[in-house]
Amino acid sequence: MTWLSATGVILRDLVPARLRREWVRCGHCPDRELYSLFRDRVREHPLRTAVIDDEGALDYTTLDAAVRKLAARLSVAGCGSTDIVAVREPDGRDAVIAELAVLALGAVVLPLRSGSDSLLDRAGVRFVIENGRVEGSSDPRRAAHLRPHPDAPARILVSSGSESEPKMVAYSHNAFAGGRANYLRAVHGGTTAPRDLVLVSLTSGFGSFGVPVTLCRAGGTLVLTRRFEAGAALRLITEHRPTQVFAVPAMWRRMAEHPLDTVDTSGLVSIVSSGDTLPPSTRDACRRRFGVRMIDIYGSSDGVNCHTTEPENGVGVPDPAVCEIRLVDGEICARGPMAPLCYVAAPELDAANRLDGGWVRTGDNGRFDDQGRLHVTGRRKRVVIRGGYTISPAEVELAIGDHPAISEVACVPVPDTGLGERLCACVTIRDGHSPTLAELTAFLTAGGLAVRKLPELLLTFPELPLGRTGKVCHRTLAGLAARRCPS
């Protein structure tokens, strides 16, 4: 399938059409577009709470009325089903209403944080929804309003940009209502009306399920807050009794260590981590504090997903209803019902990251054990090369994370005129501790980390900087480390 936007942006499905149809025949995809699914949920339970945010609650009927009102404004402005519409609203009802309004017109949603003007240009965006306003205009007589094919584009995900420039990836209605909904169904564990507290941004790959899956497919309740703060998040758990909470490891670590005494976790069925490697120490601390299973999801905006409740045993067995996974020269590659269409306005990325038959290269190395469980062994691109020796920062981070004095850790390269790069450990310290580099070296050596992988620099921070998705921003840290540790 090939889709052409009103401004000439071409989105081609790089997965063979016969496979897409086979996934529908197998029942992995509903073969419905997202807004029609949402309307089903409105008819089924009109008074159920759909969204809870910092302003209060909206039921499904009230939410749909607001969606239709905004969709009418978009239509009058000239927006049609061949438009890509940017949504720059903070997490909350306005972001949900805007996304559904775009889908109601059959157009494609591009959720963004503030700024990102270069992405708007690359995507050929004519309309932006921001602060409740529709910006942009065209001749409304030229705007067509056609119901989209389920395999047509519905939403564009933007990668985190924590390691490189952000990439835009286009997904179809079936990919969200099928593949992504299937993994959420497994995560929900049979919860019939899930209440999902989503602490990561709805614009992120991890948080992108919020509107298409929690609301359109599952008919649940979406609990949102504009800004993450550990104490406030714990109070939301007590007040709104979510069945699942979704956060990245850095958030989980801060919540597990927060001094708030009383948190009512009786509504929880599970807690979910993704977006970065989950250190065993963080997993154990969360299990103690919240008393429910912790699900670790391996996934990305590029269309891969696999999850488990036992991170020490890999990231789980691939589910064909979500995606199948194979290794190509040690690299994890994925293809399945949640596979994206293509990159947006970046044929060079398609050439570099898509293989024949619709397979997506993840950029991660991995292996399967004898029980079919996938183990992720590190990023192919995120490495430090010291004097010709390649070091995986993720491996070192896991080892440092076991140190009792260290709360958070990220390892980044620092330029060196003689060796090319050196490894710098950036950490936050628990109260009452002040470990030195020598003490850290002794701890890591005793734990069996190879001498050539030991960090040569140690920097402490009150908090590690987080990117727009809530993950630690390695690019920001590398810049800070380079300035504090000149070569």
Tab-separated table of C-alpha atoms in Angstrom:
chain	number	residue	atom	x	y	z
A	1	MET	CA	0.000	0.000	0.000
A	2	THR	CA	1.186	3.528	-0.829
A	3	TRP	CA	-0.304	6.632	0.820
A	4	LEU	CA	0.202	10.182	-0.459
A	5	SER	CA	-0.310	13.190	1.798
A	6	ALA	CA	-1.811	16.508	0.728
A	7	THR	CA	1.694	17.977	0.710
A	8	GLY	CA	3.309	15.184	-1.285
A	9	VAL	CA	4.784	13.024	1.491
A	10	ILE	CA	4.740	9.385	0.392
A	11	LEU	CA	4.355	6.590	2.947
A	12	ARG	CA	4.905	3.081	1.569
A	13	ASP	CA	4.203	-0.099	3.458
A	14	LEU	CA	7.434	-2.096	3.352
A	15	VAL	CA	5.708	-5.201	4.699
A	16	PRO	CA	4.275	-7.413	1.913
A	17	ALA	CA	0.502	-6.989	1.597
A	18	ARG	CA	-0.031	-10.761	1.703
A	19	LEU	CA	1.473	-10.831	5.210
A	20	ARG	CA	-0.724	-7.986	6.404
A	21	ARG	CA	-3.792	-9.875	5.127
A	22	GLU	CA	-2.585	-13.118	6.695
A	23	TRP	CA	-2.343	-11.443	10.111
A	24	VAL	CA	-5.948	-10.297	9.687
A	25	ARG	CA	-7.061	-13.819	8.729
A	26	CYS	CA	-5.279	-15.208	11.805
A	27	GLY	CA	-7.196	-12.793	14.024
A	28	HIS	CA	-4.090	-10.843	15.031
A	29	CYS	CA	-5.546	-7.587	13.635
A	30	PRO	CA	-9.206	-6.443	13.788
A	31	ASP	CA	-9.136	-4.844	10.306
A	32	ARG	CA	-10.832	-1.718	11.666
A	33	GLU	CA	-9.715	1.885	11.743
A	34	LEU	CA	-9.149	3.371	15.180
A	35	TYR	CA	-11.908	5.963	15.423
A	36	SER	CA	-14.587	3.413	14.514
A	37	LEU	CA	-13.262	1.233	17.346
A	38	PHE	CA	-13.446	4.194	19.722
A	39	ARG	CA	-17.063	4.844	18.721
A	40	ASP	CA	-17.861	1.217	19.589
A	41	ARG	CA	-16.457	1.790	23.065
A	42	VAL	CA	-18.590	4.957	23.451
A	43	ARG	CA	-21.738	2.999	22.583
A	44	GLU	CA	-20.820	0.090	24.865
A	45	HIS	CA	-20.148	2.094	28.040
A	46	PRO	CA	-21.038	5.779	27.541
A	47	LEU	CA	-20.679	6.764	31.202
A	48	ARG	CA	-17.448	4.900	31.978
A	49	THR	CA	-14.548	7.185	32.864
A	50	ALA	CA	-12.279	7.492	29.831
A	51	VAL	CA	-9.636	9.971	30.968
A	52	ILE	CA	-8.416	11.216	34.335
A	53	ASP	CA	-5.878	14.037	34.265
A	54	ASP	CA	-4.728	16.973	36.397
A	55	GLU	CA	-8.065	18.726	35.674
A	56	GLY	CA	-10.398	15.874	36.641
A	57	ALA	CA	-12.280	13.125	34.788
A	58	LEU	CA	-14.145	12.730	31.478
A	59	ASP	CA	-16.516	9.906	30.608
A	60	TYR	CA	-16.641	8.386	27.122
A	61	THR	CA	-19.698	10.374	26.011
A	62	THR	CA	-18.275	13.723	27.107
A	63	LEU	CA	-14.906	12.889	25.586
A	64	ASP	CA	-16.461	11.997	22.225
A	65	ALA	CA	-18.479	15.224	22.183
A	66	ALA	CA	-15.261	17.218	22.635
A	67	VAL	CA	-13.580	15.120	19.932
A	68	ARG	CA	-16.353	15.798	17.424
A	69	LYS	CA	-16.286	19.515	18.185
A	70	LEU	CA	-12.554	19.763	17.518
A	71	ALA	CA	-12.852	17.570	14.419
A	72	ALA	CA	-15.427	19.996	13.034
A	73	ARG	CA	-13.040	22.905	13.597
A	74	LEU	CA	-10.275	21.032	11.826
A	75	SER	CA	-12.574	20.289	8.908
A	76	VAL	CA	-13.631	23.926	8.570
A	77	ALA	CA	-9.955	24.914	8.526
A	78	GLY	CA	-9.425	22.616	5.554
A	79	CYS	CA	-7.975	19.511	7.149
A	80	GLY	CA	-8.772	16.291	5.340
A	81	SER	CA	-7.989	12.591	5.400
A	82	THR	CA	-4.770	13.071	3.408
A	83	ASP	CA	-3.234	15.371	6.027
A	84	ILE	CA	-0.586	14.675	8.631
A	85	VAL	CA	-1.581	16.733	11.674
A	86	ALA	CA	0.838	17.576	14.474
A	87	VAL	CA	-0.445	17.484	18.050
A	88	ARG	CA	1.612	19.511	20.520
A	89	GLU	CA	-0.405	19.265	23.702
A	90	PRO	CA	0.837	18.301	27.167
A	91	ASP	CA	-0.219	14.887	28.467
A	92	GLY	CA	-3.852	15.142	29.490
A	93	ARG	CA	-7.327	15.484	28.024
A	94	ASP	CA	-6.327	18.030	25.383
A	95	ALA	CA	-3.783	15.641	23.884
A	96	VAL	CA	-6.326	12.788	23.900
A	97	ILE	CA	-9.073	14.907	22.323
A	98	ALA	CA	-6.710	16.199	19.644
A	99	GLU	CA	-5.473	12.737	18.686
A	100	LEU	CA	-8.986	11.324	18.428
A	101	ALA	CA	-10.197	14.359	16.455
A	102	VAL	CA	-7.491	13.800	13.840
A	103	LEU	CA	-8.423	10.122	13.629
A	104	ALA	CA	-12.097	11.069	13.320
A	105	LEU	CA	-11.254	12.867	10.062
A	106	GLY	CA	-9.278	9.882	8.794
A	107	ALA	CA	-6.061	11.922	8.960
A	108	VAL	CA	-2.673	10.893	10.405
A	109	VAL	CA	-1.544	11.945	13.891
A	110	LEU	CA	1.990	13.206	14.570
A	111	PRO	CA	2.226	13.675	18.368
A	112	LEU	CA	5.133	15.914	19.371
A	113	ARG	CA	6.583	17.724	22.313
A	114	SER	CA	6.941	21.499	21.995
A	115	GLY	CA	9.257	22.752	19.266
A	116	SER	CA	10.263	20.135	16.700
A	117	ASP	CA	9.807	22.537	13.769
A	118	SER	CA	12.237	20.537	11.644
A	119	LEU	CA	10.028	17.456	12.052
A	120	LEU	CA	6.987	19.466	10.950
A	121	ASP	CA	8.743	20.439	7.747
A	122	ARG	CA	9.943	16.907	7.016
A	123	ALA	CA	6.456	15.474	7.537
A	124	GLY	CA	4.785	18.118	5.392
A	125	VAL	CA	2.494	19.205	8.232
A	126	ARG	CA	-0.130	21.842	7.370
A	127	PHE	CA	-2.037	21.859	10.664
A	128	VAL	CA	-0.836	21.957	14.267
A	129	ILE	CA	-3.072	21.555	17.308
A	130	GLU	CA	-1.511	23.394	20.249
A	131	ASN	CA	-2.978	25.011	23.358
A	132	GLY	CA	-6.438	24.008	22.173
A	133	ARG	CA	-6.045	25.967	18.935
A	134	VAL	CA	-5.854	24.794	15.324
A	135	GLU	CA	-3.011	26.530	13.521
A	136	GLY	CA	-2.719	26.461	9.726
A	137	SER	CA	-5.259	26.845	6.965
A	138	SER	CA	-6.067	25.837	3.415
A	139	ASP	CA	-9.034	25.811	1.085
A	140	PRO	CA	-11.706	23.718	2.874
A	141	ARG	CA	-13.359	22.937	-0.455
A	142	ARG	CA	-10.338	20.779	-1.347
A	143	ALA	CA	-10.332	18.712	1.855
A	144	ALA	CA	-11.544	15.148	1.341
A	145	HIS	CA	-12.945	13.158	4.260
A	146	LEU	CA	-12.678	9.449	3.528
A	147	ARG	CA	-12.616	6.594	6.023
A	148	PRO	CA	-9.093	5.175	5.944
A	149	HIS	CA	-8.201	1.595	5.118
A	150	PRO	CA	-7.112	-0.297	8.270
A	151	ASP	CA	-3.661	-0.775	6.722
A	152	ALA	CA	-3.327	2.961	5.963
A	153	PRO	CA	-1.201	5.195	8.216
A	154	ALA	CA	-2.792	6.296	11.497
A	155	ARG	CA	0.000	7.568	13.725
A	156	ILE	CA	3.630	8.575	13.437
A	157	LEU	CA	5.966	7.730	16.294
A	158	VAL	CA	9.050	9.822	16.973
A	159	SER	CA	12.076	8.056	18.464
A	160	SER	CA	13.419	9.329	21.761
A	161	GLY	CA	16.547	10.948	20.328
A	162	SER	CA	18.496	9.971	23.445
A	163	GLU	CA	21.350	8.618	21.318
A	164	SER	CA	20.859	10.265	17.884
A	165	GLU	CA	18.571	12.633	16.008
A	166	PRO	CA	14.879	11.679	16.322
A	167	LYS	CA	13.395	9.476	13.606
A	168	MET	CA	9.742	9.425	12.501
A	169	VAL	CA	8.114	6.025	11.948
A	170	ALA	CA	4.650	5.556	10.415
A	171	TYR	CA	2.201	2.951	11.763
A	172	SER	CA	-1.150	1.743	10.454
A	173	HIS	CA	-4.495	1.408	12.249
A	174	ASN	CA	-4.098	-2.374	12.244
A	175	ALA	CA	-0.599	-2.166	13.730
A	176	PHE	CA	-1.949	-0.312	16.763
A	177	ALA	CA	-5.336	-2.033	17.093
A	178	GLY	CA	-3.658	-5.373	16.357
A	179	GLY	CA	-0.011	-5.870	17.266
A	180	ARG	CA	0.324	-3.252	19.984
A	181	ALA	CA	-3.088	-4.082	21.408
A	182	ASN	CA	-2.108	-7.752	21.569
A	183	TYR	CA	0.944	-7.093	23.728
A	184	LEU	CA	-1.091	-4.779	25.974
A	185	ARG	CA	-3.728	-7.489	26.322
A	186	ALA	CA	-1.025	-9.824	27.624
A	187	VAL	CA	0.316	-7.120	29.942
A	188	HIS	CA	-3.176	-6.397	31.276
A	189	GLY	CA	-3.393	-10.051	32.245
A	190	GLY	CA	-7.112	-10.484	31.669
A	191	THR	CA	-8.151	-7.139	33.192
A	192	THR	CA	-11.509	-6.468	31.514
A	193	ALA	CA	-11.551	-2.685	32.029
A	194	PRO	CA	-7.930	-1.644	32.573
A	195	ARG	CA	-7.082	1.574	34.379
A	196	ASP	CA	-3.707	2.547	32.955
A	197	LEU	CA	-1.619	5.155	34.777
A	198	VAL	CA	0.784	6.251	32.046
A	199	LEU	CA	3.685	8.223	33.507
A	200	VAL	CA	5.632	8.367	30.241
A	201	SER	CA	4.735	10.772	27.469
A	202	LEU	CA	1.923	9.813	25.099
A	203	THR	CA	4.238	11.032	22.325
A	204	SER	CA	6.781	8.313	23.080
A	205	GLY	CA	6.878	4.845	21.564
A	206	PHE	CA	6.252	3.336	25.003
A	207	GLY	CA	3.320	5.635	25.804
A	208	SER	CA	1.816	5.599	22.326
A	209	PHE	CA	-0.629	2.815	23.225
A	210	GLY	CA	-2.652	5.190	25.434
A	211	VAL	CA	-5.282	6.444	22.991
A	212	PRO	CA	-5.237	3.686	20.331
A	213	VAL	CA	-5.225	0.749	22.760
A	214	THR	CA	-6.438	1.743	26.245
A	215	LEU	CA	-9.311	3.798	24.822
A	216	CYS	CA	-10.015	2.652	21.245
A	217	ARG	CA	-9.447	-1.083	21.676
A	218	ALA	CA	-9.689	-1.964	25.379
A	219	GLY	CA	-12.299	0.583	26.447
A	220	GLY	CA	-10.439	1.276	29.669
A	221	THR	CA	-9.504	4.361	31.669
A	222	LEU	CA	-6.408	6.400	30.906
A	223	VAL	CA	-4.818	8.190	33.897
A	224	LEU	CA	-2.384	10.955	32.941
A	225	THR	CA	-0.335	13.718	34.504
A	226	ARG	CA	1.515	16.550	32.816
A	227	ARG	CA	4.800	16.153	34.634
A	228	PHE	CA	6.381	13.218	36.400
A	229	GLU	CA	7.382	13.625	40.031
A	230	ALA	CA	7.897	10.524	42.133
A	231	GLY	CA	5.831	11.589	45.146
A	232	ALA	CA	2.957	12.846	42.996
A	233	ALA	CA	2.970	9.588	41.009
A	234	LEU	CA	2.697	7.550	44.211
A	235	ARG	CA	-0.252	9.675	45.313
A	236	LEU	CA	-1.960	9.050	41.948
A	237	ILE	CA	-1.678	5.305	42.599
A	238	THR	CA	-3.442	5.740	45.934
A	239	GLU	CA	-6.102	8.145	44.652
A	240	HIS	CA	-7.068	6.572	41.323
A	241	ARG	CA	-6.301	2.887	41.968
A	242	PRO	CA	-4.879	2.032	38.543
A	243	THR	CA	-4.631	-1.629	37.580
A	244	GLN	CA	-1.367	-1.035	35.696
A	245	VAL	CA	1.310	1.658	35.917
A	246	PHE	CA	3.679	2.338	33.021
A	247	ALA	CA	7.051	4.034	33.593
A	248	VAL	CA	10.691	3.863	32.520
A	249	PRO	CA	13.404	2.470	34.849
A	250	ALA	CA	14.599	5.901	35.995
A	251	MET	CA	11.051	6.721	37.144
A	252	TRP	CA	10.649	3.354	38.874
A	253	ARG	CA	13.897	3.826	40.764
A	254	ARG	CA	12.778	7.238	42.031
A	255	MET	CA	9.348	5.958	43.061
A	256	ALA	CA	10.805	2.922	44.827
A	257	GLU	CA	13.154	5.116	46.855
A	258	HIS	CA	10.726	7.958	47.612
A	259	PRO	CA	10.154	8.437	51.358
A	260	LEU	CA	6.338	8.720	51.123
A	261	ASP	CA	5.116	6.383	53.846
A	262	THR	CA	1.674	5.228	52.762
A	263	VAL	CA	0.813	4.155	49.233
A	264	ASP	CA	-2.360	2.152	48.589
A	265	THR	CA	-1.337	-0.453	46.018
A	266	SER	CA	-4.386	-2.682	46.470
A	267	GLY	CA	-5.738	-1.795	43.011
A	268	LEU	CA	-2.577	-2.816	41.188
A	269	VAL	CA	-2.431	-5.938	39.039
A	270	SER	CA	1.047	-5.263	37.662
A	271	ILE	CA	3.618	-2.558	37.055
A	272	VAL	CA	5.330	-2.163	33.698
A	273	SER	CA	8.802	-0.946	32.728
A	274	SER	CA	10.217	-0.222	29.282
A	275	GLY	CA	12.302	2.272	27.360
A	276	ASP	CA	15.625	1.270	28.882
A	277	THR	CA	17.396	-1.612	30.598
A	278	LEU	CA	15.740	-2.521	33.911
A	279	PRO	CA	18.464	-3.058	36.516
A	280	PRO	CA	17.820	-6.056	38.803
A	281	SER	CA	18.207	-3.797	41.840
A	282	THR	CA	15.401	-1.543	40.573
A	283	ARG	CA	13.180	-4.544	39.821
A	284	ASP	CA	13.711	-5.957	43.301
A	285	ALA	CA	13.092	-2.595	44.994
A	286	CYS	CA	9.828	-2.151	43.065
A	287	ARG	CA	8.600	-5.638	43.844
A	288	ARG	CA	9.190	-4.979	47.538
A	289	ARG	CA	7.459	-1.606	47.492
A	290	PHE	CA	4.460	-2.364	45.254
A	291	GLY	CA	3.944	-6.055	45.975
A	292	VAL	CA	2.904	-7.038	42.437
A	293	ARG	CA	4.598	-8.571	39.425
A	294	MET	CA	6.851	-6.289	37.406
A	295	ILE	CA	6.703	-6.697	33.648
A	296	ASP	CA	9.786	-5.715	31.672
A	297	ILE	CA	9.066	-4.801	28.054
A	298	TYR	CA	11.700	-4.809	25.358
A	299	GLY	CA	10.376	-2.583	22.603
A	300	SER	CA	11.042	0.443	20.460
A	301	SER	CA	9.395	2.897	18.103
A	302	ASP	CA	10.797	0.766	15.260
A	303	GLY	CA	8.295	-2.041	15.760
A	304	VAL	CA	9.683	-4.688	18.094
A	305	ASN	CA	8.169	-5.979	21.326
A	306	CYS	CA	8.836	-8.813	23.730
A	307	HIS	CA	8.178	-8.889	27.466
A	308	THR	CA	8.636	-10.945	30.607
A	309	THR	CA	8.098	-10.873	34.364
A	310	GLU	CA	11.563	-12.309	34.937
A	311	PRO	CA	14.177	-9.925	33.483
A	312	GLU	CA	17.007	-12.103	34.772
A	313	ASN	CA	15.832	-14.739	32.266
A	314	GLY	CA	15.867	-12.536	29.192
A	315	VAL	CA	13.006	-10.489	27.797
A	316	GLY	CA	10.632	-13.332	27.039
A	317	VAL	CA	9.478	-15.539	24.184
A	318	PRO	CA	8.303	-13.636	21.077
A	319	ASP	CA	4.536	-13.659	20.533
A	320	PRO	CA	3.542	-14.090	16.844
A	321	ALA	CA	0.394	-12.055	17.518
A	322	VAL	CA	2.725	-9.120	18.196
A	323	CYS	CA	5.867	-9.797	16.171
A	324	GLU	CA	8.211	-12.596	15.284
A	325	ILE	CA	11.891	-12.081	15.967
A	326	ARG	CA	14.951	-13.498	14.261
A	327	LEU	CA	18.665	-12.806	14.527
A	328	VAL	CA	20.628	-11.646	11.486
A	329	ASP	CA	24.374	-11.688	12.143
A	330	GLY	CA	23.548	-11.368	15.848
A	331	GLU	CA	21.214	-8.375	15.359
A	332	ILE	CA	17.604	-8.556	16.529
A	333	CYS	CA	15.188	-8.121	13.624
A	334	ALA	CA	11.398	-8.069	13.922
A	335	ARG	CA	8.343	-8.484	11.687
A	336	GLY	CA	4.708	-8.961	12.568
A	337	PRO	CA	1.282	-7.408	13.191
A	338	MET	CA	2.806	-4.382	14.950
A	339	ALA	CA	5.430	-3.744	12.242
A	340	PRO	CA	5.567	-0.120	11.021
A	341	LEU	CA	4.983	0.979	7.453
A	342	CYS	CA	8.178	2.938	6.869
A	343	TYR	CA	10.230	5.887	8.065
A	344	VAL	CA	8.809	9.296	7.197
A	345	ALA	CA	10.619	11.322	4.533
A	346	ALA	CA	13.808	9.338	5.142
A	347	PRO	CA	14.453	6.788	2.390
A	348	GLU	CA	18.023	6.469	3.651
A	349	LEU	CA	16.703	5.119	6.968
A	350	ASP	CA	14.469	2.622	5.170
A	351	ALA	CA	17.472	1.484	3.129
A	352	ALA	CA	19.617	1.094	6.242
A	353	ASN	CA	17.062	-0.380	8.643
A	354	ARG	CA	14.565	-2.423	6.631
A	355	LEU	CA	15.291	-5.838	5.131
A	356	ASP	CA	13.489	-7.725	2.381
A	357	GLY	CA	10.165	-9.210	3.450
A	358	GLY	CA	9.287	-6.386	5.867
A	359	TRP	CA	11.868	-7.148	8.562
A	360	VAL	CA	12.998	-4.238	10.756
A	361	ARG	CA	16.530	-3.976	12.066
A	362	THR	CA	16.494	-2.896	15.712
A	363	GLY	CA	20.157	-1.969	16.165
A	364	ASP	CA	20.294	-4.313	19.179
A	365	ASN	CA	22.361	-7.452	19.549
A	366	GLY	CA	20.705	-10.494	21.043
A	367	ARG	CA	20.594	-14.253	21.463
A	368	PHE	CA	18.009	-16.978	22.130
A	369	ASP	CA	18.426	-19.494	24.921
A	370	ASP	CA	17.422	-23.154	24.679
A	371	GLN	CA	13.881	-22.301	25.860
A	372	GLY	CA	13.314	-19.779	23.082
A	373	ARG	CA	13.667	-16.723	25.299
A	374	LEU	CA	15.238	-13.650	23.782
A	375	HIS	CA	18.194	-12.028	25.548
A	376	VAL	CA	19.251	-8.505	24.573
A	377	THR	CA	23.021	-8.188	24.846
A	378	GLY	CA	23.497	-4.511	23.978
A	379	ARG	CA	23.142	-1.740	21.431
A	380	ARG	CA	25.171	-2.081	18.244
A	381	LYS	CA	25.608	1.694	18.016
A	382	ARG	CA	25.838	2.601	21.700
A	383	VAL	CA	29.419	1.609	22.348
A	384	VAL	CA	32.581	3.249	23.648
A	385	ILE	CA	35.740	2.513	21.698
A	386	ARG	CA	38.816	2.951	23.874
A	387	GLY	CA	42.087	2.449	22.056
A	388	GLY	CA	40.415	0.104	19.578
A	389	TYR	CA	38.645	-1.937	22.304
A	390	THR	CA	34.822	-1.884	22.180
A	391	ILE	CA	32.969	-1.451	25.484
A	392	SER	CA	29.210	-1.845	25.986
A	393	PRO	CA	28.038	0.927	28.360
A	394	ALA	CA	24.880	-1.068	29.132
A	395	GLU	CA	26.929	-3.949	30.523
A	396	VAL	CA	28.911	-1.618	32.781
A	397	GLU	CA	25.736	0.178	33.908
A	398	LEU	CA	24.189	-3.098	35.059
A	399	ALA	CA	27.301	-3.912	37.088
A	400	ILE	CA	27.430	-0.448	38.686
A	401	GLY	CA	23.703	-0.577	39.457
A	402	ASP	CA	24.346	-3.305	42.027
A	403	HIS	CA	26.518	-0.967	44.142
A	404	PRO	CA	24.611	-0.196	47.375
A	405	ALA	CA	25.635	3.495	47.368
A	406	ILE	CA	24.487	4.252	43.818
A	407	SER	CA	20.898	5.089	42.945
A	408	GLU	CA	21.078	5.787	39.187
A	409	VAL	CA	23.815	5.300	36.629
A	410	ALA	CA	24.514	6.008	32.975
A	411	CYS	CA	27.846	5.478	31.234
A	412	VAL	CA	28.891	7.730	28.356
A	413	PRO	CA	31.994	8.280	26.224
A	414	VAL	CA	34.353	11.206	26.790
A	415	PRO	CA	36.680	12.200	23.935
A	416	ASP	CA	40.375	11.459	24.500
A	417	THR	CA	43.194	12.656	22.251
A	418	GLY	CA	45.271	9.527	22.781
A	419	LEU	CA	42.738	6.706	23.124
A	420	GLY	CA	39.844	8.108	21.118
A	421	GLU	CA	37.307	7.689	23.940
A	422	ARG	CA	37.222	6.924	27.631
A	423	LEU	CA	34.290	5.602	29.662
A	424	CYS	CA	32.694	7.954	32.200
A	425	ALA	CA	30.230	6.719	34.826
A	426	CYS	CA	27.592	9.344	35.672
A	427	VAL	CA	25.761	8.505	38.887
A	428	THR	CA	23.425	9.743	41.573
A	429	ILE	CA	24.327	8.804	45.141
A	430	ARG	CA	22.117	7.638	47.970
A	431	ASP	CA	22.104	9.818	51.078
A	432	GLY	CA	25.054	9.297	53.373
A	433	HIS	CA	27.358	7.831	50.721
A	434	SER	CA	30.240	9.274	48.719
A	435	PRO	CA	31.980	6.481	46.792
A	436	THR	CA	35.225	7.306	45.011
A	437	LEU	CA	36.351	6.040	41.618
A	438	ALA	CA	38.851	3.759	43.364
A	439	GLU	CA	36.106	2.240	45.536
A	440	LEU	CA	33.867	1.761	42.492
A	441	THR	CA	36.729	0.128	40.600
A	442	ALA	CA	37.340	-2.298	43.458
A	443	PHE	CA	33.625	-3.175	43.588
A	444	LEU	CA	33.421	-3.816	39.846
A	445	THR	CA	36.628	-5.826	39.784
A	446	ALA	CA	35.397	-8.007	42.641
A	447	GLY	CA	32.194	-8.549	40.659
A	448	GLY	CA	34.126	-9.886	37.694
A	449	LEU	CA	33.984	-6.948	35.271
A	450	ALA	CA	36.945	-7.061	32.907
A	451	VAL	CA	39.660	-4.503	33.636
A	452	ARG	CA	39.439	-3.058	30.129
A	453	LYS	CA	35.751	-2.259	30.702
A	454	LEU	CA	36.241	-0.313	33.951
A	455	PRO	CA	35.141	3.355	33.860
A	456	GLU	CA	38.046	5.783	34.080
A	457	LEU	CA	35.965	8.755	35.152
A	458	LEU	CA	33.240	9.194	37.765
A	459	LEU	CA	30.834	12.143	37.886
A	460	THR	CA	28.043	12.616	40.424
A	461	PHE	CA	24.795	14.481	39.781
A	462	PRO	CA	21.804	15.313	41.997
A	463	GLU	CA	19.629	13.809	39.229
A	464	LEU	CA	20.452	12.409	35.816
A	465	PRO	CA	18.920	14.444	32.970
A	466	LEU	CA	15.868	12.858	31.372
A	467	GLY	CA	14.803	13.210	27.760
A	468	ARG	CA	11.271	13.822	26.490
A	469	THR	CA	10.298	10.163	26.956
A	470	GLY	CA	11.487	9.985	30.563
A	471	LYS	CA	14.598	7.981	29.736
A	472	VAL	CA	18.057	9.161	30.759
A	473	CYS	CA	19.333	11.343	27.921
A	474	HIS	CA	22.761	9.977	27.046
A	475	ARG	CA	23.445	12.760	24.537
A	476	THR	CA	22.970	15.426	27.210
A	477	LEU	CA	25.109	13.495	29.689
A	478	ALA	CA	27.877	12.983	27.145
A	479	GLY	CA	27.979	16.735	26.535
A	480	LEU	CA	28.127	17.476	30.256
A	481	ALA	CA	30.829	14.871	30.804
A	482	ALA	CA	32.925	16.202	27.925
A	483	ARG	CA	32.832	19.692	29.416
A	484	ARG	CA	33.670	18.493	32.954
A	485	CYS	CA	36.359	16.052	31.837
A	486	PRO	CA	38.345	17.721	29.033
A	487	SER	CA	40.661	15.432	27.081
